[in-house]
Amino acid sequence: MNRAVTILALGLAAVAVADGWVRFAPIDPARYKVEGLAKAPGDHPETGGFQAAREVSDPLVQMAALDKIIRATARTKQVAGSVDEGHVAYVTRSAFFGFPDVTTLWVEGNTLQIRGHLVYGKSDLGVNKARIMGWLDEAGL
């Protein structure tokens, strides 16, 4: 019985260490950069993420509206940039383990670009697409 308890305790300790790493490890600021990532208007699935581009008449006004919606999202924190700079980055964490997804929102010409992608792993299971499409729907984009 002691062996089983020891194995269980070691397993729980490993999960706690992994969870701590995922929640508190710094995210490389290079993940917030958007140079060369702009896409034509439309929806663009990516491995581990999703990007959408919308042609709008006043990108900064639409960006401010979308920024307000994003900042009101649970477990989402603005980590870089601002609407005034025309580029904002956010981190949204999953509810249970706190896995981070990075979302960048920026203006490119007359398009509003938004891209969400995971930090760890290879598949986000469609979470970033669902989140971004929900934000765009709420903003009327």
PDB file of C-alpha atoms in Angstrom:
ATOM      1  CA  MET A   1       0.000   0.000   0.000  1.00  0.00           C
ATOM      2  CA  ASN A   2       2.864   2.420   0.770  1.00  0.00           C
ATOM      3  CA  ARG A   3       4.247   1.943  -2.744  1.00  0.00           C
ATOM      4  CA  ALA A   4       0.893   2.899  -4.292  1.00  0.00           C
ATOM      5  CA  VAL A   5       0.664   6.008  -2.099  1.00  0.00           C
ATOM      6  CA  THR A   6       4.228   6.992  -3.048  1.00  0.00           C
ATOM      7  CA  ILE A   7       3.504   6.566  -6.772  1.00  0.00           C
ATOM      8  CA  LEU A   8       0.292   8.593  -6.446  1.00  0.00           C
ATOM      9  CA  ALA A   9       2.103  11.340  -4.517  1.00  0.00           C
ATOM     10  CA  LEU A  10       4.882  11.486  -7.128  1.00  0.00           C
ATOM     11  CA  GLY A  11       2.305  11.619  -9.913  1.00  0.00           C
ATOM     12  CA  LEU A  12       0.436  14.472  -8.238  1.00  0.00           C
ATOM     13  CA  ALA A  13       3.708  16.319  -7.638  1.00  0.00           C
ATOM     14  CA  ALA A  14       4.617  15.965 -11.329  1.00  0.00           C
ATOM     15  CA  VAL A  15       1.216  17.352 -12.353  1.00  0.00           C
ATOM     16  CA  ALA A  16       1.632  20.268  -9.935  1.00  0.00           C
ATOM     17  CA  VAL A  17       5.108  21.081 -11.308  1.00  0.00           C
ATOM     18  CA  ALA A  18       3.865  20.915 -14.914  1.00  0.00           C
ATOM     19  CA  ASP A  19       0.884  23.091 -14.036  1.00  0.00           C
ATOM     20  CA  GLY A  20       3.156  25.637 -12.352  1.00  0.00           C
ATOM     21  CA  TRP A  21       5.408  25.736 -15.408  1.00  0.00           C
ATOM     22  CA  VAL A  22       2.488  26.297 -17.787  1.00  0.00           C
ATOM     23  CA  ARG A  23       0.978  29.011 -15.588  1.00  0.00           C
ATOM     24  CA  PHE A  24       4.110  30.943 -14.658  1.00  0.00           C
ATOM     25  CA  ALA A  25       6.740  30.410 -17.364  1.00  0.00           C
ATOM     26  CA  PRO A  26       7.397  33.619 -19.281  1.00  0.00           C
ATOM     27  CA  ILE A  27       6.087  33.858 -22.832  1.00  0.00           C
ATOM     28  CA  ASP A  28       8.670  34.899 -25.414  1.00  0.00           C
ATOM     29  CA  PRO A  29       7.802  38.460 -26.548  1.00  0.00           C
ATOM     30  CA  ALA A  30       8.610  37.379 -30.130  1.00  0.00           C
ATOM     31  CA  ARG A  31       5.197  35.659 -30.072  1.00  0.00           C
ATOM     32  CA  TYR A  32       3.575  39.126 -30.050  1.00  0.00           C
ATOM     33  CA  LYS A  33       5.234  40.274 -33.288  1.00  0.00           C
ATOM     34  CA  VAL A  34       3.097  40.515 -36.406  1.00  0.00           C
ATOM     35  CA  GLU A  35       5.478  41.726 -39.111  1.00  0.00           C
ATOM     36  CA  GLY A  36       4.811  39.796 -42.308  1.00  0.00           C
ATOM     37  CA  LEU A  37       1.761  37.978 -40.892  1.00  0.00           C
ATOM     38  CA  ALA A  38      -1.009  40.082 -42.465  1.00  0.00           C
ATOM     39  CA  LYS A  39      -3.456  38.162 -44.643  1.00  0.00           C
ATOM     40  CA  ALA A  40      -6.079  39.091 -47.223  1.00  0.00           C
ATOM     41  CA  PRO A  41      -9.605  39.602 -45.876  1.00  0.00           C
ATOM     42  CA  GLY A  42     -11.108  36.282 -44.834  1.00  0.00           C
ATOM     43  CA  ASP A  43     -10.600  33.433 -42.395  1.00  0.00           C
ATOM     44  CA  HIS A  44      -7.302  31.584 -42.308  1.00  0.00           C
ATOM     45  CA  PRO A  45      -6.884  28.378 -40.277  1.00  0.00           C
ATOM     46  CA  GLU A  46      -3.324  27.706 -39.092  1.00  0.00           C
ATOM     47  CA  THR A  47      -1.641  24.805 -37.359  1.00  0.00           C
ATOM     48  CA  GLY A  48      -2.261  25.492 -33.674  1.00  0.00           C
ATOM     49  CA  GLY A  49      -4.299  28.610 -34.293  1.00  0.00           C
ATOM     50  CA  PHE A  50      -6.450  30.811 -36.472  1.00  0.00           C
ATOM     51  CA  GLN A  51      -6.229  34.186 -38.156  1.00  0.00           C
ATOM     52  CA  ALA A  52      -8.966  36.442 -39.510  1.00  0.00           C
ATOM     53  CA  ALA A  53      -8.732  39.659 -41.478  1.00  0.00           C
ATOM     54  CA  ARG A  54     -11.613  42.051 -41.976  1.00  0.00           C
ATOM     55  CA  GLU A  55     -11.706  45.019 -44.338  1.00  0.00           C
ATOM     56  CA  VAL A  56     -13.257  47.888 -42.403  1.00  0.00           C
ATOM     57  CA  SER A  57     -13.922  51.555 -43.068  1.00  0.00           C
ATOM     58  CA  ASP A  58     -12.276  52.832 -39.878  1.00  0.00           C
ATOM     59  CA  PRO A  59      -9.802  50.229 -38.575  1.00  0.00           C
ATOM     60  CA  LEU A  60      -8.801  52.051 -35.377  1.00  0.00           C
ATOM     61  CA  VAL A  61     -12.424  52.567 -34.301  1.00  0.00           C
ATOM     62  CA  GLN A  62     -13.223  48.907 -34.977  1.00  0.00           C
ATOM     63  CA  MET A  63     -10.002  47.890 -33.247  1.00  0.00           C
ATOM     64  CA  ALA A  64     -10.989  49.840 -30.124  1.00  0.00           C
ATOM     65  CA  ALA A  65     -14.397  48.131 -30.069  1.00  0.00           C
ATOM     66  CA  LEU A  66     -12.848  44.679 -30.487  1.00  0.00           C
ATOM     67  CA  ASP A  67     -10.182  45.451 -27.864  1.00  0.00           C
ATOM     68  CA  LYS A  68     -12.919  46.239 -25.337  1.00  0.00           C
ATOM     69  CA  ILE A  69     -14.612  42.895 -26.031  1.00  0.00           C
ATOM     70  CA  ILE A  70     -11.340  40.972 -25.785  1.00  0.00           C
ATOM     71  CA  ARG A  71     -10.297  42.622 -22.504  1.00  0.00           C
ATOM     72  CA  ALA A  72     -13.685  41.667 -21.000  1.00  0.00           C
ATOM     73  CA  THR A  73     -13.045  37.975 -21.740  1.00  0.00           C
ATOM     74  CA  ALA A  74     -12.407  35.734 -18.747  1.00  0.00           C
ATOM     75  CA  ARG A  75      -8.753  34.814 -18.095  1.00  0.00           C
ATOM     76  CA  THR A  76      -7.542  37.259 -20.755  1.00  0.00           C
ATOM     77  CA  LYS A  77      -4.837  39.823 -20.060  1.00  0.00           C
ATOM     78  CA  GLN A  78      -3.386  42.509 -22.300  1.00  0.00           C
ATOM     79  CA  VAL A  79       0.387  41.960 -22.397  1.00  0.00           C
ATOM     80  CA  ALA A  80       1.770  44.308 -25.063  1.00  0.00           C
ATOM     81  CA  GLY A  81       0.909  47.279 -27.246  1.00  0.00           C
ATOM     82  CA  SER A  82      -2.210  49.413 -27.312  1.00  0.00           C
ATOM     83  CA  VAL A  83      -4.990  50.487 -29.635  1.00  0.00           C
ATOM     84  CA  ASP A  84      -3.211  53.834 -30.079  1.00  0.00           C
ATOM     85  CA  GLU A  85      -0.133  51.949 -31.336  1.00  0.00           C
ATOM     86  CA  GLY A  86      -2.277  49.940 -33.767  1.00  0.00           C
ATOM     87  CA  HIS A  87      -1.068  46.629 -32.295  1.00  0.00           C
ATOM     88  CA  VAL A  88      -2.194  44.841 -29.124  1.00  0.00           C
ATOM     89  CA  ALA A  89      -1.274  41.410 -27.763  1.00  0.00           C
ATOM     90  CA  TYR A  90      -3.232  39.388 -25.203  1.00  0.00           C
ATOM     91  CA  VAL A  91      -2.813  36.100 -23.400  1.00  0.00           C
ATOM     92  CA  THR A  92      -5.887  33.990 -22.669  1.00  0.00           C
ATOM     93  CA  ARG A  93      -5.441  31.001 -20.374  1.00  0.00           C
ATOM     94  CA  SER A  94      -7.505  27.825 -20.269  1.00  0.00           C
ATOM     95  CA  ALA A  95      -9.664  27.388 -17.188  1.00  0.00           C
ATOM     96  CA  PHE A  96      -8.216  24.204 -15.699  1.00  0.00           C
ATOM     97  CA  PHE A  97      -4.494  24.007 -16.464  1.00  0.00           C
ATOM     98  CA  GLY A  98      -3.959  27.619 -17.504  1.00  0.00           C
ATOM     99  CA  PHE A  99      -2.516  26.833 -20.951  1.00  0.00           C
ATOM    100  CA  PRO A 100      -1.751  30.167 -22.646  1.00  0.00           C
ATOM    101  CA  ASP A 101      -2.937  31.224 -26.085  1.00  0.00           C
ATOM    102  CA  VAL A 102      -1.526  34.434 -27.562  1.00  0.00           C
ATOM    103  CA  THR A 103      -3.847  36.676 -29.548  1.00  0.00           C
ATOM    104  CA  THR A 104      -2.581  39.633 -31.549  1.00  0.00           C
ATOM    105  CA  LEU A 105      -4.810  42.353 -32.939  1.00  0.00           C
ATOM    106  CA  TRP A 106      -3.451  44.902 -35.378  1.00  0.00           C
ATOM    107  CA  VAL A 107      -4.255  47.257 -38.232  1.00  0.00           C
ATOM    108  CA  GLU A 108      -2.712  46.635 -41.632  1.00  0.00           C
ATOM    109  CA  GLY A 109      -3.814  49.234 -44.205  1.00  0.00           C
ATOM    110  CA  ASN A 110      -7.609  49.164 -44.199  1.00  0.00           C
ATOM    111  CA  THR A 111      -7.838  45.715 -42.616  1.00  0.00           C
ATOM    112  CA  LEU A 112      -8.185  44.664 -39.039  1.00  0.00           C
ATOM    113  CA  GLN A 113      -6.107  41.536 -38.424  1.00  0.00           C
ATOM    114  CA  ILE A 114      -6.560  39.159 -35.502  1.00  0.00           C
ATOM    115  CA  ARG A 115      -4.485  36.039 -34.912  1.00  0.00           C
ATOM    116  CA  GLY A 116      -4.667  33.546 -32.060  1.00  0.00           C
ATOM    117  CA  HIS A 117      -2.272  30.677 -31.506  1.00  0.00           C
ATOM    118  CA  LEU A 118      -1.202  28.254 -28.832  1.00  0.00           C
ATOM    119  CA  VAL A 119       2.077  28.495 -26.944  1.00  0.00           C
ATOM    120  CA  TYR A 120       2.489  24.800 -26.022  1.00  0.00           C
ATOM    121  CA  GLY A 121       1.666  21.786 -28.148  1.00  0.00           C
ATOM    122  CA  LYS A 122       0.621  21.322 -31.760  1.00  0.00           C
ATOM    123  CA  SER A 123      -3.181  21.476 -31.769  1.00  0.00           C
ATOM    124  CA  ASP A 124      -5.455  23.991 -30.114  1.00  0.00           C
ATOM    125  CA  LEU A 125      -8.525  21.818 -30.881  1.00  0.00           C
ATOM    126  CA  GLY A 126     -10.211  24.795 -32.572  1.00  0.00           C
ATOM    127  CA  VAL A 127     -10.268  26.912 -29.417  1.00  0.00           C
ATOM    128  CA  ASN A 128      -8.627  29.968 -30.992  1.00  0.00           C
ATOM    129  CA  LYS A 129     -10.961  29.915 -34.006  1.00  0.00           C
ATOM    130  CA  ALA A 130     -14.029  29.657 -31.779  1.00  0.00           C
ATOM    131  CA  ARG A 131     -12.790  32.461 -29.528  1.00  0.00           C
ATOM    132  CA  ILE A 132     -11.881  34.793 -32.400  1.00  0.00           C
ATOM    133  CA  MET A 133     -15.106  34.132 -34.324  1.00  0.00           C
ATOM    134  CA  GLY A 134     -17.082  34.827 -31.145  1.00  0.00           C
ATOM    135  CA  TRP A 135     -15.298  38.138 -30.642  1.00  0.00           C
ATOM    136  CA  LEU A 136     -15.800  39.107 -34.289  1.00  0.00           C
ATOM    137  CA  ASP A 137     -19.490  38.200 -34.140  1.00  0.00           C
ATOM    138  CA  GLU A 138     -19.943  40.252 -30.976  1.00  0.00           C
ATOM    139  CA  ALA A 139     -18.233  43.216 -32.656  1.00  0.00           C
ATOM    140  CA  GLY A 140     -20.395  42.814 -35.765  1.00  0.00           C
ATOM    141  CA  LEU A 141     -17.423  41.974 -37.965  1.00  0.00           C
TER     142      LEU A 141
END
